[in-house]
GROMACS .gro file of N, CA and C in nm:
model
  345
    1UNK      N    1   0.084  -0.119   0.000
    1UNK     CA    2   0.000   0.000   0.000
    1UNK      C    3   0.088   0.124   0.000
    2UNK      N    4   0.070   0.200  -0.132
    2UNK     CA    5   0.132   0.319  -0.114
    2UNK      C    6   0.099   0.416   0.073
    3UNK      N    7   0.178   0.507   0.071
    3UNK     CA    8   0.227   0.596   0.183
    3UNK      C    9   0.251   0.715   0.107
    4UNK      N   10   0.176   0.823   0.210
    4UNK     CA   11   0.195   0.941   0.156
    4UNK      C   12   0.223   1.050   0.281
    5UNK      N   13   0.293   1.117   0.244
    5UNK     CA   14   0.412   1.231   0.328
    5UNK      C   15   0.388   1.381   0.250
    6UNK      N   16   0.322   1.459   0.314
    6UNK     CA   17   0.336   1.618   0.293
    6UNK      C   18   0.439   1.680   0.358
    7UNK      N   19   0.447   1.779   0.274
    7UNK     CA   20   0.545   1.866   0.369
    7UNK      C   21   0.536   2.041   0.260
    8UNK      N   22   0.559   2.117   0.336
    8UNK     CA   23   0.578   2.238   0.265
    8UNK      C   24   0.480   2.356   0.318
    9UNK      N   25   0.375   2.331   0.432
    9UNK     CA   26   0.319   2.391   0.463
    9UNK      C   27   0.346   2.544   0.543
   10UNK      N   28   0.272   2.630   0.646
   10UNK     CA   29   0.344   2.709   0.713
   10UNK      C   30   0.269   2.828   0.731
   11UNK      N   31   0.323   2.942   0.758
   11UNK     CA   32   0.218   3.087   0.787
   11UNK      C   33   0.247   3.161   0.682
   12UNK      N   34   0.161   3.218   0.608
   12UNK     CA   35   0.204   3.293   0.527
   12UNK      C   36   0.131   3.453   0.484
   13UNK      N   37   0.158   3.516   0.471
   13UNK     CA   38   0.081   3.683   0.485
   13UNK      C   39  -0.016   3.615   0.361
   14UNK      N   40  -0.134   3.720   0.388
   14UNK     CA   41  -0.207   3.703   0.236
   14UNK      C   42  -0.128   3.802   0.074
   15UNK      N   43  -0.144   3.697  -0.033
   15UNK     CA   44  -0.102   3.721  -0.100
   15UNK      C   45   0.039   3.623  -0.196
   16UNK      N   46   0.078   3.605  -0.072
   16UNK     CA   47   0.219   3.520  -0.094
   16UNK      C   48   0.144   3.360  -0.119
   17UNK      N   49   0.305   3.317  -0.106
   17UNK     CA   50   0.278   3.158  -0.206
   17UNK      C   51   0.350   3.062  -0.136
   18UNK      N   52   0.306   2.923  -0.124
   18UNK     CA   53   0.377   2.819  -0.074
   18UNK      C   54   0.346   2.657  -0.201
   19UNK      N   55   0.470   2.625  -0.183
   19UNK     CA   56   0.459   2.488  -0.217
   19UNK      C   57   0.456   2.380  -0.184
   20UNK      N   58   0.324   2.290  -0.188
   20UNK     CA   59   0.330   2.182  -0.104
   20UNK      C   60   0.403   2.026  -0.176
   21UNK      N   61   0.446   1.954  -0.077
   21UNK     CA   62   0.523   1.836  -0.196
   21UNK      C   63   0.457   1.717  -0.133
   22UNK      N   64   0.419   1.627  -0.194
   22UNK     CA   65   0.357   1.509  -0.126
   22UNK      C   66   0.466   1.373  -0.215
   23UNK      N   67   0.502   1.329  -0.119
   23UNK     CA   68   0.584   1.210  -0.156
   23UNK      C   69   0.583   1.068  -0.102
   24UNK      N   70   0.534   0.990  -0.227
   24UNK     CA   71   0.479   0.832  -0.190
   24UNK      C   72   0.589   0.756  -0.209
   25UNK      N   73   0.561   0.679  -0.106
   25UNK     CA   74   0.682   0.539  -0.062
   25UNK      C   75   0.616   0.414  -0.235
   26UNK      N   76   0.570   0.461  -0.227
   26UNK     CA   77   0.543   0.325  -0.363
   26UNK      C   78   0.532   0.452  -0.489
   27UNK      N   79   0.512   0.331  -0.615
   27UNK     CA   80   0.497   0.396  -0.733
   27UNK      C   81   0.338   0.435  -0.734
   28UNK      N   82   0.347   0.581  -0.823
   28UNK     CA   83   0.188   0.629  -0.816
   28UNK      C   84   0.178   0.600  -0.931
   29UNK      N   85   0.251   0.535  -1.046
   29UNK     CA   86   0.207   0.567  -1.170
   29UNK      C   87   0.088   0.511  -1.274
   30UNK      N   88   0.054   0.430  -1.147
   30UNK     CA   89  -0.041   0.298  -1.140
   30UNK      C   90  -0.170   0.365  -1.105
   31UNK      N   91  -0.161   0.506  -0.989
   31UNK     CA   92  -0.267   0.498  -0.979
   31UNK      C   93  -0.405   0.619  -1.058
   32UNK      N   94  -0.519   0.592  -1.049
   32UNK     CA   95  -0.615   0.682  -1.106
   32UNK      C   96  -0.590   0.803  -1.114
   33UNK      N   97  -0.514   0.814  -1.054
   33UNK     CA   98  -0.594   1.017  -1.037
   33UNK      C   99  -0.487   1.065  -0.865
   34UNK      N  100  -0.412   1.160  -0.871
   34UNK     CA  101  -0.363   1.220  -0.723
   34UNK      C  102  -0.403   1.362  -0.737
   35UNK      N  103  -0.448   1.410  -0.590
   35UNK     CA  104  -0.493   1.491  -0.516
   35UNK      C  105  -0.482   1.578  -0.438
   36UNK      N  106  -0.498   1.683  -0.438
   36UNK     CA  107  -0.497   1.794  -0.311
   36UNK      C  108  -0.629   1.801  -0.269
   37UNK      N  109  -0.639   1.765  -0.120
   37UNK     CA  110  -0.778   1.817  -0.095
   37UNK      C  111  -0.720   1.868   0.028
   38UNK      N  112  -0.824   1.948   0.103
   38UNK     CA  113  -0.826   2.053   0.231
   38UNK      C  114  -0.900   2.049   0.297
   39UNK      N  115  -0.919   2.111   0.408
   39UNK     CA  116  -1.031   2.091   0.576
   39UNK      C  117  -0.986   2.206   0.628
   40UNK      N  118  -1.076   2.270   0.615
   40UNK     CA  119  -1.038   2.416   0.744
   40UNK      C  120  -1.149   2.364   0.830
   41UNK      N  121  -1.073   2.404   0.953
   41UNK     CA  122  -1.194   2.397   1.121
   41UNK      C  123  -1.334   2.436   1.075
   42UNK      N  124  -1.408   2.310   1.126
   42UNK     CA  125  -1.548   2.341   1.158
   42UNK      C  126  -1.610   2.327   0.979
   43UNK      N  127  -1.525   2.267   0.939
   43UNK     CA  128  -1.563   2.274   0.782
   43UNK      C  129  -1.551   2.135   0.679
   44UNK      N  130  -1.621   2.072   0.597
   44UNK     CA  131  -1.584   1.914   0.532
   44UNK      C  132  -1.478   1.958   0.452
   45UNK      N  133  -1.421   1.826   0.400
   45UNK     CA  134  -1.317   1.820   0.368
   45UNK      C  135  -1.346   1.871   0.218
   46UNK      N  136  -1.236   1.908   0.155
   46UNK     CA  137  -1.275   1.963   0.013
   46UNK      C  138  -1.205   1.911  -0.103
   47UNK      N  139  -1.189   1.896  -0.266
   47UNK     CA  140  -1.095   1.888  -0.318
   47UNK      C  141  -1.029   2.020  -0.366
   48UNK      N  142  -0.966   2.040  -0.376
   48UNK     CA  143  -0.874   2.143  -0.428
   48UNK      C  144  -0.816   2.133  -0.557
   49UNK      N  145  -0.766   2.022  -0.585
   49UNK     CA  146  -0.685   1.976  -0.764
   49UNK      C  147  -0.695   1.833  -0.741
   50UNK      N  148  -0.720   1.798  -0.860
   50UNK     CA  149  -0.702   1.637  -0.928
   50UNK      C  150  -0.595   1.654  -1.030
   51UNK      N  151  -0.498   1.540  -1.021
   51UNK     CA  152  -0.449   1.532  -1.200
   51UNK      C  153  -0.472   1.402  -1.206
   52UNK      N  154  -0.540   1.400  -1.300
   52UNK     CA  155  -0.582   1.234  -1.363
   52UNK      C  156  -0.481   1.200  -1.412
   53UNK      N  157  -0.439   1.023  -1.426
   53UNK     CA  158  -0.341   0.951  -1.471
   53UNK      C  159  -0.358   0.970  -1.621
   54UNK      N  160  -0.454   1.035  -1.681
   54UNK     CA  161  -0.460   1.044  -1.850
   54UNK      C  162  -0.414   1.208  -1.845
   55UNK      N  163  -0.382   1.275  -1.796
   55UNK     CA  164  -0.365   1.438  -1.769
   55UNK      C  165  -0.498   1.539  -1.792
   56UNK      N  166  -0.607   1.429  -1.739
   56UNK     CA  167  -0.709   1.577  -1.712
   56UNK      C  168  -0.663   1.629  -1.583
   57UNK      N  169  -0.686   1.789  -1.556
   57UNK     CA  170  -0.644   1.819  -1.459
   57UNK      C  171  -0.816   1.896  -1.412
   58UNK      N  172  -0.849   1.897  -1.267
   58UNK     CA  173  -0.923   1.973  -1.196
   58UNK      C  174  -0.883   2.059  -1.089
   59UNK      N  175  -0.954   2.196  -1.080
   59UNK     CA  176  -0.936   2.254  -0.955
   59UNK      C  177  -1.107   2.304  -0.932
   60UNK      N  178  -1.104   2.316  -0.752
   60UNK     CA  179  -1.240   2.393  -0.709
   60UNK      C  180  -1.232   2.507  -0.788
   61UNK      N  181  -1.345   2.561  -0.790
   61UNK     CA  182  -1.370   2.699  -0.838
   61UNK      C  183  -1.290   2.851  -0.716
   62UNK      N  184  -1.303   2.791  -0.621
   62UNK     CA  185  -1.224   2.893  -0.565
   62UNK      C  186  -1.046   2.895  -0.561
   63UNK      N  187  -1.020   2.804  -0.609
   63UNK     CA  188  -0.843   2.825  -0.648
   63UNK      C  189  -0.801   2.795  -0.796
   64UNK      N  190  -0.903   2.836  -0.850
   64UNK     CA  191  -0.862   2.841  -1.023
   64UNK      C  192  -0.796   2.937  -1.060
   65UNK      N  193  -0.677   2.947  -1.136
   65UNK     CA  194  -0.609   3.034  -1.155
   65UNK      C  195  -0.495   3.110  -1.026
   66UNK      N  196  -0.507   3.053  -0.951
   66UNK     CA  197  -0.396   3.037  -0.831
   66UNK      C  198  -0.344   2.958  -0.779
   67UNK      N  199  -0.384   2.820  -0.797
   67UNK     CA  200  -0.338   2.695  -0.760
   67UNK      C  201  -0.267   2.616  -0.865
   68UNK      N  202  -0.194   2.581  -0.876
   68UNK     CA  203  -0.097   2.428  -0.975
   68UNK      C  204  -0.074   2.316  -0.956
   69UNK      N  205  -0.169   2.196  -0.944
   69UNK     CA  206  -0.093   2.044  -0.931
   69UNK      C  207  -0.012   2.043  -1.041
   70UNK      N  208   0.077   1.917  -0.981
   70UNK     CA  209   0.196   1.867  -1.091
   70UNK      C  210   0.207   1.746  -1.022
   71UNK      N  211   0.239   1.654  -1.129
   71UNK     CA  212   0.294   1.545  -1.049
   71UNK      C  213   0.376   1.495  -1.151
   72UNK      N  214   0.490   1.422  -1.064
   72UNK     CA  215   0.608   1.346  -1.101
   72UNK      C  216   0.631   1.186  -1.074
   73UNK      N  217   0.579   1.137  -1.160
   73UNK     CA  218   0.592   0.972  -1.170
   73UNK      C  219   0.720   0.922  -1.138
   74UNK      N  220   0.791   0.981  -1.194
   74UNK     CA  221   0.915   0.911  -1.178
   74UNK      C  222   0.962   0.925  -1.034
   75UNK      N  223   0.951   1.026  -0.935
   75UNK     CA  224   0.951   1.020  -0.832
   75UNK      C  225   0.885   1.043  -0.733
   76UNK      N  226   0.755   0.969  -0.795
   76UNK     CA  227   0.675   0.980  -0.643
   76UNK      C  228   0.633   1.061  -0.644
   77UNK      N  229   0.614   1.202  -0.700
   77UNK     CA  230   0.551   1.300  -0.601
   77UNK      C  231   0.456   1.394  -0.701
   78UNK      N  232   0.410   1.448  -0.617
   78UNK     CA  233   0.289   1.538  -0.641
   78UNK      C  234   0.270   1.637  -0.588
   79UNK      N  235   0.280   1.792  -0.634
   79UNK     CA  236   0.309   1.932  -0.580
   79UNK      C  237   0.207   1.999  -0.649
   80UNK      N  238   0.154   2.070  -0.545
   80UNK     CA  239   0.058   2.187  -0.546
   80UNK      C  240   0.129   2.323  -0.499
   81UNK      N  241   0.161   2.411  -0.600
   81UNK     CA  242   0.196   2.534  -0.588
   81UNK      C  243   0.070   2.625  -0.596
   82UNK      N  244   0.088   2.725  -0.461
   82UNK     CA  245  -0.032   2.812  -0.452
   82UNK      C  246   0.025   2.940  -0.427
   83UNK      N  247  -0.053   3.035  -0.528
   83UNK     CA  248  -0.004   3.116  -0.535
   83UNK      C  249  -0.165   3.245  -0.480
   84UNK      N  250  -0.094   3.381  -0.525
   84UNK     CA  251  -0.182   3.467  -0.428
   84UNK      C  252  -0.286   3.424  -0.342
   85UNK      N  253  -0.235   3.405  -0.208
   85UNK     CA  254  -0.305   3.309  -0.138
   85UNK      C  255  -0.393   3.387  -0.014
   86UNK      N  256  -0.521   3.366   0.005
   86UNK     CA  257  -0.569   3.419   0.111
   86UNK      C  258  -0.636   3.417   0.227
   87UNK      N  259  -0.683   3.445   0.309
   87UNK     CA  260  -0.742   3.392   0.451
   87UNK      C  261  -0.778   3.248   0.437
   88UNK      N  262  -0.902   3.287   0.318
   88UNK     CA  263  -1.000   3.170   0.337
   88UNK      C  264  -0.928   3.058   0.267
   89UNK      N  265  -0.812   3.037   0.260
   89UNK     CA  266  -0.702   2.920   0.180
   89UNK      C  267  -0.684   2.808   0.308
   90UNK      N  268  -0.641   2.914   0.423
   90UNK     CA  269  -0.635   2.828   0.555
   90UNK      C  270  -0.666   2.723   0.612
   91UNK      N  271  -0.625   2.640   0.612
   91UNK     CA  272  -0.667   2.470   0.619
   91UNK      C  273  -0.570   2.349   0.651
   92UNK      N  274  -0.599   2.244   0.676
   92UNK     CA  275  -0.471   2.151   0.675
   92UNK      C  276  -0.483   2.044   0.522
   93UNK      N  277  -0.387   2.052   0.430
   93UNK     CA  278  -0.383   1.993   0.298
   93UNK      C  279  -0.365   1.872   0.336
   94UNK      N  280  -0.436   1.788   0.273
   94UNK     CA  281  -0.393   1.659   0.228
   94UNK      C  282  -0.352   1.612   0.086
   95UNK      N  283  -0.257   1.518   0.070
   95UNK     CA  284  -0.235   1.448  -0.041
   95UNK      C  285  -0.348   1.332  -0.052
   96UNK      N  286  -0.398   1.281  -0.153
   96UNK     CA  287  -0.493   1.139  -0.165
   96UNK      C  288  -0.408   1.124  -0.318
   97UNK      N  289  -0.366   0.951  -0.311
   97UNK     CA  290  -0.389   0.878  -0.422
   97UNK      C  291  -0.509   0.811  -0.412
   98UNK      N  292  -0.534   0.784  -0.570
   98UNK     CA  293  -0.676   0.706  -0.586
   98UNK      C  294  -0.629   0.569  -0.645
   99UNK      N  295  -0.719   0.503  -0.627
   99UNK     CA  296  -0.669   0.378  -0.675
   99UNK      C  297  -0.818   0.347  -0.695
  100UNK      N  298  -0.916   0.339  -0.835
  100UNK     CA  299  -1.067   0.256  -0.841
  100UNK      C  300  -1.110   0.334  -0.746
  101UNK      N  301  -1.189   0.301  -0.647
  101UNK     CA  302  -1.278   0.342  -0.575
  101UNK      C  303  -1.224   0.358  -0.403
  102UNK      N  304  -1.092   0.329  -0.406
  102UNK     CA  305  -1.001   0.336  -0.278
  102UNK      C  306  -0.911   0.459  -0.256
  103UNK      N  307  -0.887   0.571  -0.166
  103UNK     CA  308  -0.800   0.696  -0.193
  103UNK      C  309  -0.711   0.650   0.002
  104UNK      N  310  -0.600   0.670  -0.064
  104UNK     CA  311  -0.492   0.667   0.051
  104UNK      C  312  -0.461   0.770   0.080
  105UNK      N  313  -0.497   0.844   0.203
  105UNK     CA  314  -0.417   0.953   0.257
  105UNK      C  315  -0.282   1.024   0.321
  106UNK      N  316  -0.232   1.094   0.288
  106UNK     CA  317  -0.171   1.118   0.380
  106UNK      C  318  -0.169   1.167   0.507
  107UNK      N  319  -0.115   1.263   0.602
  107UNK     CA  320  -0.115   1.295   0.760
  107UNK      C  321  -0.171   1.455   0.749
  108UNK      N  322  -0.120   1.522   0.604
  108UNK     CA  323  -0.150   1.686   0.616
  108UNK      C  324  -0.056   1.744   0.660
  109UNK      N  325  -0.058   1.891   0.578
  109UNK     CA  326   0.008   1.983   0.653
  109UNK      C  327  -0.072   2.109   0.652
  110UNK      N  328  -0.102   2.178   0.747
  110UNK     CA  329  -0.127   2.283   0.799
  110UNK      C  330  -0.090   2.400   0.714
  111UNK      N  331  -0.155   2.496   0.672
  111UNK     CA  332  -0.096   2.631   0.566
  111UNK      C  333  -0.232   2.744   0.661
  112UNK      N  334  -0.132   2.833   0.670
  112UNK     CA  335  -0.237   2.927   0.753
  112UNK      C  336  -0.153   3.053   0.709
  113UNK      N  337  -0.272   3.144   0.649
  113UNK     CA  338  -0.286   3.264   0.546
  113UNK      C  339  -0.273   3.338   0.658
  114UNK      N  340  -0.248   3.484   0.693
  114UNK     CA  341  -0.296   3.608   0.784
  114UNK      C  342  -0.314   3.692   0.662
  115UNK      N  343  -0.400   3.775   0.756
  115UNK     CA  344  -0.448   3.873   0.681
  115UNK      C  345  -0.380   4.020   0.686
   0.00000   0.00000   0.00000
């Protein structure tokens, strides 16, 4: 079973940008579709970006045009660069691979905007 590891999170003024890196102990290249999704307090969990294993790519409507998945087969990983970023961004990210109808998570990292 793949394993997944974030990292890149942190405080950041509004406006500015962080990059998150999610890196799996197994090969993803196998699987459906990897993910950014998010959870701010008191709130369900959300998706944020898909990149499908055929290269459709998705984002929510509220980080279109400020957000970037990418992912790298060859090593594992999968990065969401976010750019002009603001309050309501605030949340703890998760990585998900999909596999069919199964998504493996990772632990999250925390990104918290000020205003």
């Amino acid at each position: 079973q793949v394993r997944l590891e974030e990292s890149g999170g942190g405080l950041v003024q509004a406006g500015g940008s962080l990059h998150l890196i999610c890196i799996a102990s197994g090969n993803i290249d196998s699987s459906d579709a990897m993910a950014w999704y998010r959870q701010a307090p008191g709130k369900q969990r959300e998706m944020v970006a898909t990149a499908r294993s055929g290269g459709s790519i998705y984002y929510a409507d509220s980080v279109k045009g400020r957000f970037a998945i990418s992912r790298d087969n060859a090593k594992n990983s999968v990065y969401l660069q976010m750019n002009s970023l603001k309050p309501e961004d605030t949340a703890v990210y998760y990585c998900a691979a999909i596999f069919g109808l199964t998504a493996t998570w990772g632990q999250g990292t925390q990104v918290t905007v000020s205003s």
